């Protein structure tokens, strides 16, 4: 269960956790009009460090723009500062941060352009998304009977709340059938992504991941994996992936803020590689966790240090 922290930021002010409530007739409740982010803050020897804060805030602003919701009065820089303060005022060493912009209370009806856009920033402690053991052993997943949101229906480059109705169908079906997660195919039948993760396939030492345009979220961890693989001299390409390549892969893994880098050991009950985390997944995990935990130099400037409050 969610463990409350002290404060949530709403439209420029810190309010008590329990006061961060919305009216049932807020536009977002009927029509799904929200965009959001998920960001992790890691504990390092020099204090809490937020992973790729500017990239996450930029994606929030982009998500809002796609839905004509970028009418809130906060700039990229103000949101970044507020997020750093949020972690500081809640006195957390590590946490998950959830910025949300939503169409609030006012008019009723689909359009929503007359409703206020309210911005909230919240954070809480969140452990391993797919379980602690999964990080070394891998998870059992399936290909979903649900397709991923199709182009020109719900835009995949916007991290909108409404997209997660599709993700819920994918994940609930997978869990009901005894899997940890579901992988969705795009409208053409090519591999897209997990319900809440991007996906990578390794074969013969080369990594492939579905390109933007196959209904994937432009994952910030995905981008980190692309960068780290290149750093490590591992060949990595963005390429359309036929479903069956999953089954004959040497390794498959997920990436995401919540999921971090999580190996997959079986898909549709077909064993992937040796049925546990493979060597390329492991070396990428080592590099990723080394950087976020502050034990490997932050050579790409991915960490924003949270100021320690004097008060
Ligand atoms: N695809 C989807 C559909 C997705 O939701 C996420 C993040 C990703 C890819 C990976 O993106 P990024 O976090 O930028 O690397 N999913 C978030 C939601 C998790 C949740 O259950 O809520 C996350 O990982 O924070």
JSON list of N, CA and C in Angstrom, two decimals, residues 143-144 146-149 170 183-193 214-215 241-244 246:
[
{"chain": "A", "resi": 143, "resn": "UNK", "atom": "N", "xyz": [2.78, -12.37, -24.52]},
{"chain": "A", "resi": 143, "resn": "UNK", "atom": "CA", "xyz": [2.34, -11.40, -25.53]},
{"chain": "A", "resi": 143, "resn": "UNK", "atom": "C", "xyz": [0.85, -11.23, -25.34]},
{"chain": "A", "resi": 144, "resn": "UNK", "atom": "N", "xyz": [0.43, -9.97, -25.22]},
{"chain": "A", "resi": 144, "resn": "UNK", "atom": "CA", "xyz": [-0.97, -9.67, -24.88]},
{"chain": "A", "resi": 144, "resn": "UNK", "atom": "C", "xyz": [-1.91, -9.93, -26.06]},
{"chain": "A", "resi": 146, "resn": "UNK", "atom": "N", "xyz": [-4.28, -7.96, -26.32]},
{"chain": "A", "resi": 146, "resn": "UNK", "atom": "CA", "xyz": [-4.60, -6.56, -26.62]},
{"chain": "A", "resi": 146, "resn": "UNK", "atom": "C", "xyz": [-3.47, -5.92, -27.39]},
{"chain": "A", "resi": 147, "resn": "UNK", "atom": "N", "xyz": [-3.79, -5.14, -28.42]},
{"chain": "A", "resi": 147, "resn": "UNK", "atom": "CA", "xyz": [-2.77, -4.37, -29.12]},
{"chain": "A", "resi": 147, "resn": "UNK", "atom": "C", "xyz": [-2.51, -3.07, -28.38]},
{"chain": "A", "resi": 148, "resn": "UNK", "atom": "N", "xyz": [-1.35, -2.50, -28.63]},
{"chain": "A", "resi": 148, "resn": "UNK", "atom": "CA", "xyz": [-1.01, -1.19, -28.10]},
{"chain": "A", "resi": 148, "resn": "UNK", "atom": "C", "xyz": [-1.84, -0.13, -28.83]},
{"chain": "A", "resi": 149, "resn": "UNK", "atom": "N", "xyz": [-2.10, 1.00, -28.16]},
{"chain": "A", "resi": 149, "resn": "UNK", "atom": "CA", "xyz": [-2.80, 2.14, -28.78]},
{"chain": "A", "resi": 149, "resn": "UNK", "atom": "C", "xyz": [-2.21, 2.41, -30.17]},
{"chain": "A", "resi": 170, "resn": "UNK", "atom": "N", "xyz": [-3.71, -4.72, -20.74]},
{"chain": "A", "resi": 170, "resn": "UNK", "atom": "CA", "xyz": [-2.56, -5.58, -21.02]},
{"chain": "A", "resi": 170, "resn": "UNK", "atom": "C", "xyz": [-2.05, -6.23, -19.73]},
{"chain": "A", "resi": 183, "resn": "UNK", "atom": "N", "xyz": [3.37, -8.02, -22.97]},
{"chain": "A", "resi": 183, "resn": "UNK", "atom": "CA", "xyz": [4.00, -7.25, -24.04]},
{"chain": "A", "resi": 183, "resn": "UNK", "atom": "C", "xyz": [2.94, -7.01, -25.10]},
{"chain": "A", "resi": 184, "resn": "UNK", "atom": "N", "xyz": [2.78, -5.76, -25.53]},
{"chain": "A", "resi": 184, "resn": "UNK", "atom": "CA", "xyz": [1.79, -5.47, -26.56]},
{"chain": "A", "resi": 184, "resn": "UNK", "atom": "C", "xyz": [2.45, -5.38, -27.93]},
{"chain": "A", "resi": 185, "resn": "UNK", "atom": "N", "xyz": [1.73, -5.81, -28.94]},
{"chain": "A", "resi": 185, "resn": "UNK", "atom": "CA", "xyz": [2.15, -5.62, -30.32]},
{"chain": "A", "resi": 185, "resn": "UNK", "atom": "C", "xyz": [1.49, -4.33, -30.83]},
{"chain": "A", "resi": 186, "resn": "UNK", "atom": "N", "xyz": [2.09, -3.72, -31.84]},
{"chain": "A", "resi": 186, "resn": "UNK", "atom": "CA", "xyz": [1.48, -2.50, -32.38]},
{"chain": "A", "resi": 186, "resn": "UNK", "atom": "C", "xyz": [0.38, -2.91, -33.38]},
{"chain": "A", "resi": 187, "resn": "UNK", "atom": "N", "xyz": [-0.22, -1.91, -34.03]},
{"chain": "A", "resi": 187, "resn": "UNK", "atom": "CA", "xyz": [-1.39, -2.24, -34.87]},
{"chain": "A", "resi": 187, "resn": "UNK", "atom": "C", "xyz": [-1.02, -3.08, -36.09]},
{"chain": "A", "resi": 188, "resn": "UNK", "atom": "N", "xyz": [0.27, -3.09, -36.47]},
{"chain": "A", "resi": 188, "resn": "UNK", "atom": "CA", "xyz": [0.71, -3.94, -37.58]},
{"chain": "A", "resi": 188, "resn": "UNK", "atom": "C", "xyz": [1.17, -5.32, -37.12]},
{"chain": "A", "resi": 189, "resn": "UNK", "atom": "N", "xyz": [1.16, -5.55, -35.81]},
{"chain": "A", "resi": 189, "resn": "UNK", "atom": "CA", "xyz": [1.56, -6.86, -35.31]},
{"chain": "A", "resi": 189, "resn": "UNK", "atom": "C", "xyz": [3.02, -6.97, -34.92]},
{"chain": "A", "resi": 190, "resn": "UNK", "atom": "N", "xyz": [3.75, -5.83, -34.96]},
{"chain": "A", "resi": 190, "resn": "UNK", "atom": "CA", "xyz": [5.15, -5.84, -34.51]},
{"chain": "A", "resi": 190, "resn": "UNK", "atom": "C", "xyz": [5.23, -5.53, -33.01]},
{"chain": "A", "resi": 191, "resn": "UNK", "atom": "N", "xyz": [6.33, -5.96, -32.42]},
{"chain": "A", "resi": 191, "resn": "UNK", "atom": "CA", "xyz": [6.51, -5.75, -30.98]},
{"chain": "A", "resi": 191, "resn": "UNK", "atom": "C", "xyz": [6.53, -4.25, -30.66]},
{"chain": "A", "resi": 192, "resn": "UNK", "atom": "N", "xyz": [5.74, -3.85, -29.68]},
{"chain": "A", "resi": 192, "resn": "UNK", "atom": "CA", "xyz": [5.72, -2.44, -29.27]},
{"chain": "A", "resi": 192, "resn": "UNK", "atom": "C", "xyz": [6.42, -2.28, -27.92]},
{"chain": "A", "resi": 193, "resn": "UNK", "atom": "N", "xyz": [5.73, -2.59, -26.84]},
{"chain": "A", "resi": 193, "resn": "UNK", "atom": "CA", "xyz": [6.33, -2.42, -25.51]},
{"chain": "A", "resi": 193, "resn": "UNK", "atom": "C", "xyz": [5.48, -3.11, -24.46]},
{"chain": "A", "resi": 214, "resn": "UNK", "atom": "N", "xyz": [6.27, 2.93, -33.39]},
{"chain": "A", "resi": 214, "resn": "UNK", "atom": "CA", "xyz": [5.62, 1.63, -33.19]},
{"chain": "A", "resi": 214, "resn": "UNK", "atom": "C", "xyz": [4.81, 1.69, -31.89]},
{"chain": "A", "resi": 215, "resn": "UNK", "atom": "N", "xyz": [4.25, 2.90, -31.65]},
{"chain": "A", "resi": 215, "resn": "UNK", "atom": "CA", "xyz": [3.39, 3.14, -30.48]},
{"chain": "A", "resi": 215, "resn": "UNK", "atom": "C", "xyz": [4.09, 3.00, -29.14]},
{"chain": "A", "resi": 241, "resn": "UNK", "atom": "N", "xyz": [10.44, -5.10, -34.81]},
{"chain": "A", "resi": 241, "resn": "UNK", "atom": "CA", "xyz": [10.72, -6.45, -34.29]},
{"chain": "A", "resi": 241, "resn": "UNK", "atom": "C", "xyz": [9.51, -7.36, -34.50]},
{"chain": "A", "resi": 242, "resn": "UNK", "atom": "N", "xyz": [9.67, -8.41, -35.32]},
{"chain": "A", "resi": 242, "resn": "UNK", "atom": "CA", "xyz": [8.58, -9.37, -35.44]},
{"chain": "A", "resi": 242, "resn": "UNK", "atom": "C", "xyz": [8.43, -10.16, -34.15]},
{"chain": "A", "resi": 243, "resn": "UNK", "atom": "N", "xyz": [7.21, -10.50, -33.80]},
{"chain": "A", "resi": 243, "resn": "UNK", "atom": "CA", "xyz": [6.91, -11.20, -32.55]},
{"chain": "A", "resi": 243, "resn": "UNK", "atom": "C", "xyz": [7.81, -12.40, -32.31]},
{"chain": "A", "resi": 244, "resn": "UNK", "atom": "N", "xyz": [8.03, -13.19, -33.37]},
{"chain": "A", "resi": 244, "resn": "UNK", "atom": "CA", "xyz": [8.75, -14.45, -33.18]},
{"chain": "A", "resi": 244, "resn": "UNK", "atom": "C", "xyz": [10.23, -14.28, -32.84]},
{"chain": "A", "resi": 246, "resn": "UNK", "atom": "N", "xyz": [11.19, -12.54, -30.49]},
{"chain": "A", "resi": 246, "resn": "UNK", "atom": "CA", "xyz": [11.21, -12.62, -29.03]},
{"chain": "A", "resi": 246, "resn": "UNK", "atom": "C", "xyz": [11.57, -14.04, -28.58]}
]
